Coordinates of C-alpha atoms in Angstrom, one line a residue:
Chain A
M152 CA 8.9 5.2 62.1
T153 CA 12.5 5.1 63.2
T154 CA 14.3 7.5 65.5
Y155 CA 18.0 7.3 65.1
A156 CA 20.1 7.7 68.2
A157 CA 22.0 11.0 68.4
P158 CA 25.7 10.8 67.4
G159 CA 27.5 10.7 70.7
D160 CA 24.9 8.3 72.2
S161 CA 25.5 4.6 72.3
G162 CA 23.6 2.9 69.5
S163 CA 24.1 5.7 67.0
V164 CA 24.8 4.6 63.4
M165 CA 27.7 7.1 63.4
Q166 CA 30.0 8.8 65.8
F167 CA 31.8 12.1 65.1
K168 CA 35.4 12.4 66.2
P169 CA 36.1 14.9 69.0
R170 CA 38.2 17.0 66.5
Y171 CA 38.5 17.5 62.8
E172 CA 41.8 18.8 61.2
H173 CA 42.5 20.1 57.8
F174 CA 42.8 17.5 55.0
I175 CA 45.9 18.5 53.0
G176 CA 48.1 16.4 50.7
G177 CA 46.2 13.2 51.5
E178 CA 46.4 13.4 55.2
Y179 CA 44.9 15.1 58.2
V180 CA 47.1 17.9 59.5
A181 CA 46.7 20.3 62.4
P182 CA 46.3 24.0 61.7
V183 CA 49.5 26.0 61.6
R184 CA 48.4 28.3 64.3
G185 CA 47.0 25.5 66.4
R186 CA 43.5 27.0 66.9
Y187 CA 40.2 25.2 66.8
F188 CA 36.5 26.3 66.9
E189 CA 33.5 24.6 68.4
N190 CA 30.9 23.1 66.2
P191 CA 27.4 23.0 67.7
T192 CA 24.4 21.0 66.3
P193 CA 21.4 23.1 65.7
V194 CA 19.3 20.1 66.9
T195 CA 20.1 20.8 70.5
G196 CA 22.5 23.8 70.4
Q197 CA 25.2 21.6 72.0
T198 CA 28.8 21.4 70.7
F199 CA 29.6 18.0 69.4
T200 CA 33.1 18.4 67.9
E201 CA 35.8 21.0 67.3
V202 CA 37.3 21.9 64.0
A203 CA 40.6 23.3 62.8
R204 CA 40.5 27.1 62.5
G205 CA 42.3 27.6 59.2
T206 CA 44.3 30.7 58.2
A207 CA 46.3 31.8 55.2
E208 CA 49.2 29.6 56.2
D209 CA 46.9 26.5 56.0
V210 CA 45.5 27.7 52.7
E211 CA 49.0 28.0 51.3
A212 CA 49.9 24.5 52.5
A213 CA 46.8 23.2 50.7
L214 CA 47.7 25.1 47.6
D215 CA 51.2 23.7 47.7
A216 CA 49.8 20.2 47.9
A217 CA 47.3 20.9 45.1
H218 CA 49.9 22.3 42.8
G219 CA 52.1 19.3 43.5
A220 CA 49.3 16.9 42.5
A221 CA 47.6 18.8 39.7
P222 CA 50.0 18.1 36.8
A223 CA 49.9 14.3 37.1
W224 CA 46.2 14.3 38.0
G225 CA 45.4 16.4 34.9
K226 CA 47.0 13.8 32.7
T227 CA 45.2 10.8 34.1
S228 CA 42.8 9.2 31.6
P229 CA 39.1 10.1 31.8
A230 CA 38.5 6.4 32.5
E231 CA 40.7 6.5 35.5
R232 CA 39.1 9.6 36.9
A233 CA 35.6 8.3 36.2
G234 CA 36.5 5.0 38.0
I235 CA 37.6 6.9 41.1
L236 CA 34.4 9.0 41.1
N237 CA 32.3 5.9 40.7
T238 CA 34.1 4.2 43.6
M239 CA 33.6 7.2 45.7
A240 CA 29.9 7.0 44.9
D241 CA 29.8 3.3 45.8
R242 CA 31.5 3.9 49.2
I243 CA 29.1 6.7 50.0
E244 CA 26.2 4.5 49.0
A245 CA 27.4 1.7 51.2
N246 CA 27.5 4.2 54.1
L247 CA 24.4 6.2 53.2
E248 CA 22.7 5.9 56.5
S249 CA 25.6 7.0 58.6
I250 CA 26.5 9.9 56.3
A251 CA 22.8 11.0 56.3
I252 CA 22.6 11.0 60.0
A253 CA 25.9 13.0 60.3
E254 CA 24.5 15.5 57.9
S255 CA 21.2 15.9 59.8
W256 CA 23.1 16.3 63.1
E257 CA 25.4 18.9 61.6
N258 CA 22.9 21.0 59.7
G259 CA 19.6 20.4 61.6
K260 CA 17.6 19.1 58.6
A261 CA 15.2 16.2 58.9
C262 CA 16.9 12.8 58.2
R263 CA 14.0 11.9 55.9
E264 CA 15.5 14.4 53.5
T265 CA 19.1 13.5 54.0
L266 CA 18.3 9.8 53.6
A267 CA 16.1 10.2 50.5
A268 CA 17.5 13.3 48.9
D269 CA 20.8 14.9 50.0
I270 CA 23.0 11.8 50.0
P271 CA 21.4 9.9 47.2
L272 CA 21.7 13.0 45.0
A273 CA 25.3 13.4 45.9
I274 CA 26.0 9.7 45.0
D275 CA 24.2 10.1 41.6
H276 CA 26.0 13.3 40.9
L277 CA 29.4 11.6 41.2
R278 CA 28.2 8.9 38.8
Y279 CA 26.8 11.5 36.4
F280 CA 30.1 13.3 36.1
A281 CA 32.0 10.0 35.9
G282 CA 29.8 9.3 32.8
A283 CA 30.0 12.8 31.4
I284 CA 33.7 12.9 31.4
R285 CA 33.9 9.5 29.7
A286 CA 31.5 10.7 27.0
Q287 CA 33.1 14.1 26.5
E288 CA 34.7 14.7 23.1
G289 CA 36.8 17.5 21.8
S290 CA 36.0 18.8 18.4
L291 CA 37.8 19.6 15.1
S292 CA 37.1 22.1 12.4
Q293 CA 38.4 21.7 9.0
I294 CA 39.5 25.2 8.0
D295 CA 40.5 24.2 4.5
E296 CA 41.9 21.2 2.7
D297 CA 45.3 21.4 4.5
T298 CA 44.4 23.1 7.8
V299 CA 42.6 21.6 10.8
A300 CA 41.7 23.3 14.1
Y301 CA 41.6 20.8 17.0
H302 CA 39.8 21.7 20.2
F303 CA 41.0 19.8 23.3
Y304 CA 39.6 20.2 26.8
E305 CA 42.3 20.7 29.4
P306 CA 41.9 21.1 33.1
L307 CA 42.3 24.6 34.6
G308 CA 44.8 23.3 37.2
V309 CA 44.1 24.2 40.8
V310 CA 40.7 25.6 41.7
G311 CA 39.1 27.0 44.9
Q312 CA 35.6 26.1 46.1
I313 CA 33.7 27.7 48.9
I314 CA 30.7 25.6 50.1
P315 CA 27.5 26.8 51.8
W316 CA 26.0 25.5 54.9
N317 CA 22.5 24.6 53.7
F318 CA 23.4 21.4 51.9
P319 CA 27.0 20.8 53.2
I320 CA 27.6 17.5 51.5
L321 CA 25.5 17.9 48.4
M322 CA 26.8 21.3 47.5
A323 CA 30.4 20.1 48.0
I324 CA 29.7 17.2 45.6
W325 CA 28.0 19.5 43.1
K326 CA 31.3 21.5 43.0
L327 CA 33.8 18.6 43.4
A328 CA 32.4 16.2 40.9
P329 CA 32.8 18.3 37.8
A330 CA 36.1 19.8 39.0
L331 CA 37.7 16.4 39.7
A332 CA 36.2 14.8 36.6
A333 CA 37.7 17.5 34.5
G334 CA 41.1 16.8 36.0
N335 CA 41.6 19.7 38.4
A336 CA 43.1 19.7 41.9
V337 CA 40.8 21.4 44.5
V338 CA 41.2 23.4 47.7
L339 CA 37.7 23.3 49.3
K340 CA 36.5 25.4 52.2
P341 CA 33.4 24.1 54.0
A342 CA 31.0 26.5 55.6
E343 CA 32.0 27.4 59.2
Q344 CA 28.5 26.4 60.4
T345 CA 28.8 23.0 58.9
P346 CA 32.4 21.9 58.6
A347 CA 32.3 18.3 60.0
S348 CA 30.0 16.1 57.8
I349 CA 32.1 16.6 54.7
H350 CA 35.0 15.1 56.7
V351 CA 32.9 12.1 57.7
L352 CA 32.4 11.5 54.0
N353 CA 36.0 12.3 53.1
E354 CA 37.3 9.8 55.6
L355 CA 35.5 7.1 53.6
V356 CA 37.0 8.0 50.3
A357 CA 40.3 9.7 51.2
D358 CA 42.4 6.8 49.9
L359 CA 40.9 6.9 46.4
L360 CA 42.2 10.2 45.1
P361 CA 46.0 10.8 44.8
P362 CA 47.3 12.9 47.7
G363 CA 46.8 16.6 47.1
V364 CA 44.0 16.3 44.5
L365 CA 41.4 17.2 47.1
N366 CA 42.4 19.4 50.0
I367 CA 39.9 20.7 52.6
V368 CA 40.7 23.7 54.8
N369 CA 38.3 24.5 57.5
G370 CA 37.7 27.9 59.0
F371 CA 36.0 31.3 58.9
G372 CA 35.4 33.2 55.7
V373 CA 37.5 36.2 56.7
E374 CA 40.4 34.0 57.9
A375 CA 40.4 31.0 55.5
G376 CA 37.9 31.9 52.7
K377 CA 39.5 35.2 51.8
P378 CA 43.0 33.9 51.5
L379 CA 41.7 31.2 49.2
A380 CA 39.4 33.4 47.1
A381 CA 42.0 36.2 46.7
N382 CA 44.9 33.8 46.1
K383 CA 47.1 34.2 43.0
R384 CA 47.6 30.4 42.9
I385 CA 44.1 29.4 41.9
R386 CA 42.8 29.3 38.4
K387 CA 39.1 29.6 39.2
I388 CA 36.9 30.2 42.3
A389 CA 33.4 28.8 42.8
F390 CA 31.2 30.2 45.5
T391 CA 27.6 29.6 46.7
G392 CA 26.3 32.2 49.1
E393 CA 25.0 35.8 48.9
T394 CA 25.4 38.9 46.8
T395 CA 27.9 41.0 48.8
T396 CA 30.3 38.2 49.3
G397 CA 29.8 37.2 45.6
R398 CA 30.8 40.7 44.5
L399 CA 33.8 40.7 46.8
I400 CA 34.9 37.4 45.4
M401 CA 34.5 38.8 41.9
Q402 CA 36.7 41.7 43.0
Y403 CA 39.4 39.4 44.2
A404 CA 39.1 37.4 41.0
S405 CA 39.4 40.5 38.9
E406 CA 42.8 41.2 40.5
N407 CA 44.0 37.8 39.4
L408 CA 42.1 37.7 36.2
I409 CA 40.4 34.3 36.9
P410 CA 36.9 33.1 36.2
V411 CA 34.3 32.8 38.9
T412 CA 31.1 30.8 39.2
L413 CA 28.6 32.2 41.7
E414 CA 25.3 30.9 42.9
L415 CA 23.8 33.7 45.0
G416 CA 20.2 32.8 45.8
G417 CA 16.8 34.0 44.8
K418 CA 13.3 34.9 45.7
S419 CA 11.5 32.3 43.7
P420 CA 7.9 32.7 42.6
N421 CA 5.6 29.6 42.7
I422 CA 2.7 30.4 40.4
F423 CA -0.7 28.7 40.6
F424 CA -3.1 29.3 37.7
D425 CA -6.8 29.0 38.2
D426 CA -7.1 25.7 36.3
V427 CA -5.0 23.9 39.0
A428 CA -8.3 23.6 40.9
A429 CA -10.4 22.5 37.9
Q430 CA -10.6 19.1 39.5
Q431 CA -10.1 17.9 43.1
D432 CA -7.8 15.1 42.0
A433 CA -4.3 13.8 42.5
F434 CA -2.9 16.8 40.6
Y435 CA -4.6 19.2 42.9
D436 CA -3.2 17.4 45.8
K437 CA 0.3 17.6 44.2
A438 CA -0.2 21.4 43.8
L439 CA -1.0 21.8 47.5
E440 CA 2.2 19.9 48.3
G441 CA 4.0 22.2 45.8
F442 CA 2.8 25.2 47.9
A443 CA 4.2 23.6 51.1
M444 CA 7.6 23.0 49.4
F445 CA 8.8 26.3 50.9
A446 CA 9.4 24.3 54.1
L447 CA 11.8 21.8 52.5
N448 CA 15.1 22.0 54.3
Q449 CA 13.5 24.5 56.7
G450 CA 13.4 27.0 53.8
E451 CA 17.1 27.1 53.7
V452 CA 17.3 26.5 50.0
C453 CA 18.4 29.1 47.4
T454 CA 15.4 28.2 45.3
C455 CA 12.9 28.2 48.2
P456 CA 9.5 28.9 46.6
S457 CA 9.1 31.8 49.0
R458 CA 6.6 33.8 46.9
A459 CA 3.4 31.9 46.2
L460 CA 1.3 33.7 43.5
I461 CA -2.3 32.4 43.3
Q462 CA -4.8 33.4 40.6
G463 CA -7.9 35.3 41.8
G464 CA -10.4 32.6 40.7
I465 CA -9.1 30.0 43.2
Y466 CA -7.3 32.3 45.6
D467 CA -9.3 31.9 48.8
G468 CA -10.0 28.1 48.5
F469 CA -6.5 27.1 47.3
L470 CA -4.9 29.3 50.0
S471 CA -6.9 28.0 52.8
E472 CA -6.3 24.4 51.8
S473 CA -2.6 25.1 51.3
V474 CA -2.4 26.6 54.8
K475 CA -4.0 23.4 56.2
R476 CA -1.4 21.4 54.3
V477 CA 1.4 23.6 55.9
E478 CA -0.2 23.0 59.3
Q479 CA 0.3 19.3 58.9
I480 CA 4.1 19.7 58.8
R481 CA 5.5 17.8 61.6
Q482 CA 8.3 19.5 63.5
G483 CA 10.4 17.5 65.8
N484 CA 13.7 15.6 66.3
P485 CA 15.4 15.7 62.9
L486 CA 16.6 12.1 63.5
D487 CA 13.0 10.9 63.6
T488 CA 12.0 9.7 60.1
D489 CA 8.5 11.0 60.7
T490 CA 9.7 14.5 61.3
T491 CA 9.1 16.6 58.2
M492 CA 10.9 19.8 59.2
G493 CA 13.9 20.1 61.4
A494 CA 16.0 22.9 62.9
Q495 CA 17.4 26.1 61.3
A496 CA 21.1 25.8 60.8
S497 CA 22.2 28.4 63.4
N498 CA 21.1 30.8 66.0
D499 CA 21.8 33.8 63.9
Q500 CA 19.8 32.3 61.0
L501 CA 16.8 31.9 63.4
E502 CA 17.3 35.5 64.6
K503 CA 17.3 36.8 61.1
I504 CA 14.1 34.9 60.2
L505 CA 12.4 36.4 63.3
S506 CA 13.6 39.9 62.3
Y507 CA 11.8 39.3 58.9
I508 CA 8.6 38.2 60.7
D509 CA 8.8 41.5 62.5
I510 CA 9.2 43.7 59.4
G511 CA 6.5 41.7 57.6
R512 CA 4.1 42.4 60.4
Q513 CA 5.0 46.1 60.4
E514 CA 4.4 46.3 56.7
G515 CA 1.0 44.9 57.1
A516 CA 1.5 41.4 55.9
R517 CA -1.0 39.1 57.5
I518 CA 0.2 35.9 59.2
L519 CA -2.0 33.0 58.3
T520 CA -0.1 30.4 60.2
G521 CA 3.1 30.2 62.2
G522 CA 5.1 33.3 62.8
E523 CA 6.9 32.2 66.0
R524 CA 9.9 30.4 67.2
A525 CA 8.9 26.8 67.9
D526 CA 9.7 25.5 71.4
L527 CA 9.9 21.7 71.0
G528 CA 10.9 21.2 74.7
G529 CA 13.0 18.5 76.2
N530 CA 16.5 18.2 74.8
L531 CA 15.4 20.1 71.7
A532 CA 14.7 23.2 73.7
G533 CA 18.2 24.6 73.0
G534 CA 17.8 24.0 69.2
Y535 CA 16.9 26.5 66.6
Y536 CA 13.3 25.7 65.5
M537 CA 11.0 28.0 63.6
Q538 CA 7.3 27.4 62.9
P539 CA 6.5 27.1 59.2
T540 CA 4.9 30.5 58.4
V541 CA 2.6 31.8 55.7
F542 CA 2.3 35.6 55.1
E543 CA -0.3 37.2 53.0
G544 CA 0.6 40.6 51.5
Q545 CA 1.8 42.3 48.3
N546 CA 4.9 41.9 46.3
R547 CA 6.6 45.2 47.2
M548 CA 6.8 44.3 50.8
R549 CA 10.3 43.3 52.0
V550 CA 9.2 39.8 52.9
F551 CA 8.4 39.4 49.2
Q552 CA 11.7 40.8 48.1
E553 CA 14.4 39.4 50.4
E554 CA 15.6 35.9 50.8
I555 CA 14.6 35.1 54.4
F556 CA 16.2 31.6 54.1
G557 CA 13.7 30.2 56.5
P558 CA 10.3 28.3 56.4
V559 CA 8.4 31.5 55.4
V560 CA 6.3 31.9 52.3
S561 CA 4.7 35.2 51.2
V562 CA 1.4 34.9 49.3
A563 CA -0.1 37.3 46.8
R564 CA -3.0 37.3 44.4
F565 CA -2.7 37.8 40.6
T566 CA -5.4 38.5 38.1
D567 CA -4.3 37.1 34.8
Y568 CA -1.3 35.7 32.9
D569 CA 0.4 39.1 32.3
D570 CA -0.1 40.0 36.0
A571 CA 1.5 36.7 37.0
I572 CA 4.5 37.2 34.9
S573 CA 4.9 40.8 35.9
I574 CA 4.8 40.0 39.7
G575 CA 6.9 36.9 39.2
N576 CA 9.6 38.9 37.5
D577 CA 9.5 41.9 39.9
T578 CA 12.5 40.7 41.9
L579 CA 16.3 41.2 41.8
Y580 CA 16.8 37.5 41.5
G581 CA 16.2 34.8 39.0
L582 CA 17.3 31.4 40.3
G583 CA 14.1 29.3 40.5
A584 CA 10.4 29.4 39.8
G585 CA 7.4 27.1 39.8
V586 CA 4.5 27.1 37.3
W587 CA 1.4 25.1 38.0
S588 CA -1.2 24.7 35.3
R589 CA -3.2 21.9 33.6
D590 CA -3.0 23.8 30.3
T591 CA 0.3 23.0 28.5
N592 CA 0.3 26.2 26.6
T593 CA 0.0 28.3 29.7
A594 CA 2.6 26.3 31.5
Y595 CA 5.0 26.5 28.5
R596 CA 4.6 30.2 28.0
A597 CA 4.9 31.0 31.6
G598 CA 8.0 28.8 31.9
R599 CA 9.6 30.8 29.1
D600 CA 8.5 34.2 30.3
I601 CA 9.8 33.9 33.8
Q602 CA 13.3 35.2 34.1
A603 CA 14.9 32.4 36.1
G604 CA 17.5 29.8 35.3
R605 CA 15.3 26.9 36.6
V606 CA 11.6 26.8 36.1
W607 CA 9.8 23.8 37.5
V608 CA 6.6 23.0 35.7
N609 CA 4.0 21.1 37.7
Q610 CA 6.6 20.1 40.3
Y611 CA 9.1 21.8 42.6
H612 CA 12.4 21.2 44.3
A613 CA 13.6 18.3 42.0
Y614 CA 17.4 18.4 41.5
P615 CA 18.4 15.6 39.2
A616 CA 21.9 15.6 37.7
H617 CA 21.7 16.3 33.9
S618 CA 19.4 19.3 34.5
A619 CA 21.2 22.7 34.5
F620 CA 20.9 24.8 37.6
G621 CA 21.9 28.4 37.9
G622 CA 20.7 32.0 38.0
Y623 CA 19.5 34.9 35.9
K624 CA 19.9 38.5 37.1
E625 CA 21.5 38.9 40.5
S626 CA 21.3 35.2 41.2
G627 CA 24.7 34.4 39.9
I628 CA 26.9 33.2 37.1
G629 CA 27.3 29.6 35.7
R630 CA 25.3 26.4 35.5
E631 CA 25.9 23.5 37.9
N632 CA 24.4 20.1 38.0
H633 CA 24.9 19.5 34.3
K634 CA 27.7 18.5 32.0
M635 CA 28.0 22.1 30.9
M636 CA 29.6 22.7 34.3
L637 CA 32.6 20.9 32.9
D638 CA 33.2 24.0 30.7
H639 CA 33.5 26.0 33.9
Y640 CA 36.4 23.8 35.0
Q641 CA 38.2 23.4 31.6
Q642 CA 40.3 25.4 29.2
T643 CA 39.9 25.0 25.5
K644 CA 43.2 24.3 23.8
N645 CA 43.1 25.0 20.1
M646 CA 45.8 23.4 18.0
L647 CA 45.7 24.9 14.6
V648 CA 47.6 22.5 12.3
S649 CA 48.8 22.9 8.8
Y650 CA 49.2 19.8 6.8
S651 CA 50.5 21.7 3.7
P652 CA 54.2 21.3 2.8
N653 CA 54.2 24.7 1.0
A654 CA 55.2 28.2 2.1
L655 CA 52.4 30.8 2.1
G656 CA 54.4 33.0 -0.2
F657 CA 54.2 36.2 2.0
F658 CA 58.0 36.5 2.5
Chain B
M225 CA 16.4 73.5 56.6
E226 CA 14.3 70.5 57.7
H227 CA 16.1 67.8 59.6
V228 CA 16.7 64.7 57.5
P229 CA 16.3 61.6 59.5
A230 CA 19.1 59.0 59.5
R231 CA 18.5 55.8 57.5
V232 CA 20.6 53.6 59.7
A233 CA 21.5 53.4 63.3
L234 CA 23.1 50.9 65.6
T235 CA 22.6 49.3 69.1
S236 CA 25.0 49.8 71.9
E237 CA 26.0 46.2 71.6
A238 CA 26.9 46.7 68.0
A239 CA 28.9 49.8 68.8
D240 CA 30.9 47.9 71.4
L241 CA 31.6 45.1 68.9
L242 CA 32.6 47.7 66.3
R243 CA 35.1 49.2 68.7
R244 CA 36.7 45.8 69.4
L245 CA 36.8 45.0 65.7
R246 CA 38.3 48.4 64.9
A247 CA 41.2 47.5 67.2
A248 CA 41.9 44.3 65.3
H249 CA 41.1 45.3 61.7
G250 CA 41.4 49.1 61.4
P251 CA 38.7 51.4 60.1
L252 CA 35.5 49.5 59.1
M253 CA 32.6 49.6 56.6
F254 CA 29.3 47.8 56.1
H255 CA 27.8 46.5 52.9
Q256 CA 24.3 45.1 53.2
S257 CA 24.0 41.7 51.5
G258 CA 21.1 40.0 49.7
G259 CA 20.4 36.5 48.4
C260 CA 20.9 33.1 50.0
C261 CA 22.6 31.6 53.0
D262 CA 24.0 34.6 54.9
G263 CA 22.2 37.0 52.6
S264 CA 20.0 39.8 54.0
S265 CA 22.7 40.4 56.6
P266 CA 25.1 43.3 56.8
M267 CA 28.7 42.4 56.0
C268 CA 31.4 44.2 58.0
Y269 CA 34.8 44.7 56.3
P270 CA 38.0 46.7 56.7
D271 CA 37.2 50.0 55.1
G272 CA 37.9 49.8 51.4
E273 CA 38.1 46.0 51.3
F274 CA 34.8 46.0 49.4
R275 CA 34.9 48.3 46.5
T276 CA 31.7 50.3 46.2
G277 CA 30.8 51.9 42.9
G278 CA 28.1 53.7 41.0
S279 CA 25.7 50.8 41.6
D280 CA 25.8 51.3 45.4
V281 CA 24.0 53.7 47.7
H282 CA 25.6 55.2 50.8
L283 CA 22.9 55.1 53.4
G284 CA 24.9 57.0 56.0
D285 CA 27.7 56.8 58.4
L286 CA 27.3 55.2 61.8
D287 CA 28.7 57.2 64.7
V288 CA 30.6 55.0 67.1
E289 CA 32.2 56.7 70.0
G290 CA 35.9 56.4 70.1
I291 CA 36.4 55.4 66.4
E292 CA 35.9 57.0 63.0
P293 CA 32.4 56.8 61.5
V294 CA 31.5 53.5 59.8
A295 CA 30.0 53.9 56.4
F296 CA 26.9 51.8 55.5
W297 CA 26.3 50.8 51.9
M298 CA 23.8 48.8 49.9
S299 CA 23.4 48.1 46.2
G300 CA 21.1 50.6 44.6
S301 CA 18.9 47.8 43.2
Q302 CA 18.3 46.4 46.7
F303 CA 17.9 49.9 48.1
E304 CA 14.8 50.4 45.9
Y305 CA 13.1 47.7 47.9
W306 CA 14.4 48.7 51.3
K307 CA 14.3 52.5 51.2
H308 CA 11.0 52.8 53.1
T309 CA 12.5 51.2 56.1
H310 CA 14.9 52.4 58.8
L311 CA 17.7 50.0 59.6
T312 CA 19.4 49.3 63.0
V313 CA 22.5 47.3 63.1
D314 CA 22.3 44.8 66.0
V315 CA 24.4 41.8 67.0
V316 CA 23.4 38.3 68.0
P317 CA 25.2 35.1 69.0
G318 CA 26.0 33.1 65.9
R319 CA 28.6 32.5 63.3
G320 CA 27.4 33.7 59.9
S321 CA 29.3 33.0 56.8
G322 CA 30.8 35.1 54.1
F323 CA 33.9 37.2 54.9
S324 CA 32.4 39.5 57.6
V325 CA 35.0 40.2 60.2
E326 CA 33.0 39.5 63.3
A327 CA 32.2 35.9 62.6
P328 CA 35.2 34.4 64.4
E329 CA 34.1 36.3 67.6
G330 CA 31.0 34.0 67.8
V331 CA 28.6 36.8 67.0
R332 CA 26.9 38.1 63.9
F333 CA 25.7 41.5 62.9
L334 CA 21.9 41.5 62.2
I335 CA 19.6 44.2 60.7
R336 CA 16.4 45.2 62.6
S337 CA 14.0 47.2 60.6
R338 CA 11.1 49.6 61.1
L339 CA 9.0 51.5 58.8
F340 CA 9.7 55.2 58.4
T341 CA 7.0 57.4 59.8
D342 CA 5.1 59.6 57.3
A343 CA 7.0 62.6 58.6
E344 CA 10.3 60.9 58.2
S345 CA 9.4 59.7 54.7
A346 CA 8.5 63.3 53.7
A347 CA 11.8 64.6 55.0
L348 CA 14.0 62.0 53.5
N349 CA 16.0 62.7 50.4
P350 CA 14.2 60.3 47.9
T351 CA 17.5 59.2 46.5
G352 CA 18.8 58.4 49.9
G353 CA 22.2 59.7 48.9
G354 CA 24.3 60.4 51.9

C-alpha cells in the first residue's frame, strides 16, 4: 500500500497554487470583477485554494479570444491537431501520478480510481480523437455523369462546454478532445465544486494549443455558466448535469438556434438472471463485484447501477453474498491506495444522500447495510463520507426512481424475463444498464430490450474510448466517447458541383 | 369543501434565504430537477427565467412573508413518481451546481420529504394541479 501525502504537506507529489485565475487567450488572467471563491477538499472539508469567480465580463473576454483563434485553428491540418492532442496525452501521462492526486484531493474520490481509471482514460481519449480525426473522410455522391456532391466536415467555430464535478478531468477531456480535434475553439466552464484540477492539467499543456483555442472561465452556474450557455457568440453548447438545467440550457439554445448535447444522468438497472449462480466460479465472483459497482466513485456516476434487480430463484443467496461484498468496501483516506471508497464531493451532496435515506426508510425500504454518514475520525472527521448502503424495496419507491448520486443501491426481485425488462424500463431515464447472464440469448435479448444508451453485458462501469455513450429518454441528447461525437462538433458543407459546360435549357 | 393539503412547504431558514435572494434577483420560482450531479435538487431562478409548459406540474406557491409567493414546479413525468410525498424546501451549507441563484451564497436548497398521510392523500387533487 501507499499513502500519498496530502497536497499542501511536504512530500506531496503535487502542490496546488494558492489561487487559480481564468485561462483566457493563452494566459492566466484575473477576473474582471476581482472576486474569488474558496475551494474546499471533500477529504477534510478544508479550503486548499481559491478560484476566480467569473462573470459575464470574463465570459465575453474568453469568447473574444476564442473568436480570434477559431478561424486559423479551424484551418490547421488534421495531422497538426492530432499531433497536439497526442502531445497533450504524453504530457499528462508523464505526470499521471500528480494529476491523479490532484483529482482525488479536489473531488474526494479514491486515488486507486484516479490512478487506474480517470486519468488513464483521459489520456487514451485524447489519443483516440487524435486518431479519429486523422482517419475521418468526407464523402462524395455522384448525382449524375456531370454532377458531384462533395461533403466536407467543417468545424462549428466557437463552442461552449459546461463540465460536471463527478469526473472533473475526464469529463472535461471527453468534451474537449472531439471539439479540438474537429477544429473548434472552446470556452469551458469547470464545475464550481471542482474547478482546480483541470488547471493543474492545463498548466502542463497550455503551451501546446495556439492562444485562444482553449479558454477556461471558472465560476458559479448562475454567474458564469448562464452567460456562456445563453451567449449569441457560441455555435454549440455541451452540458453534463441534471434535467432542469438541461432544459434551461435548451431554452437558451433555442433563442440562439444552436445545437446542444446533454448528458443528464439516469437510474440504471443492473439485472442478474438466475443462471448467474449456476456455478460458484470466477464469473459468479465477477457478478458479485458487478453488484458492488454502485460504490464506484462514491456512487457519483451518471450510470451508477443504483437499481439491482435479482431474479427470484437466486434472490436471497445472491443478495446476501452481495451485501457481504459491499461490506468489504474499505472507506478511508482517498490518498491511500488501499482505500476503495472516498468522500462525497460536497456537503450538500452528502445532505441530499441522507435525505434520500430518510425517504427510503419512510417508504418502507429495508436497509441491509449502511444507511449512515461515516465518521472516519482524525483529520477526515470534517470530510463528507457516506457508508455504502443497500436498500431492499420495490421499484415505485422514490429511492428506486431518483438519482441519489451517492453509494446507495436499491434492490428488488423479479420473476421472469418480461418482469425484468418491465421493471428495468420503468424509469424516466435511459443512460446505462447492466445485464448478467451465462446464456448468450438471454443477455443479447435483454441488452436490446432495455431502453438505455449503454448496456453493459456481464460487466459494468467500463468506459473505453470508441464505445458510444449517451442517453435514451430523459437522459439526454448526443453520444460521447466515440468518433460519432465529431458530428456534434462539425458542420457538413455540401459543395454541389456541375462539370457540364452546357446550359440547362430552362431560360 | 374539504381542505386540500399543501404539497410543498419551506423551512424558516429557506424563507430567510428567499427574502435575501428576492432582493438581489427579483421575484423567484422553483423547478425541481432530476438526474445526475445536482439532480433531485430544487432549482431557484428569477421568476420566468425557466419556461414551464404543458409538461410541468405546478405543485403550489410558497408563502414567504414580505415577498410575493414563490411558485414550485416539477415536470409531470417526475411528479408521477413523487406525488405521494410532501416536500419541504430546506437549505444546507454547500455549493450545488446548475444555475440556481443561491449557489454563490455558499448554500444550497434541498428537498426534505415525507409521505402524505392517508387522510391527506384522500383529500388531495389526484392531478396535483395548483
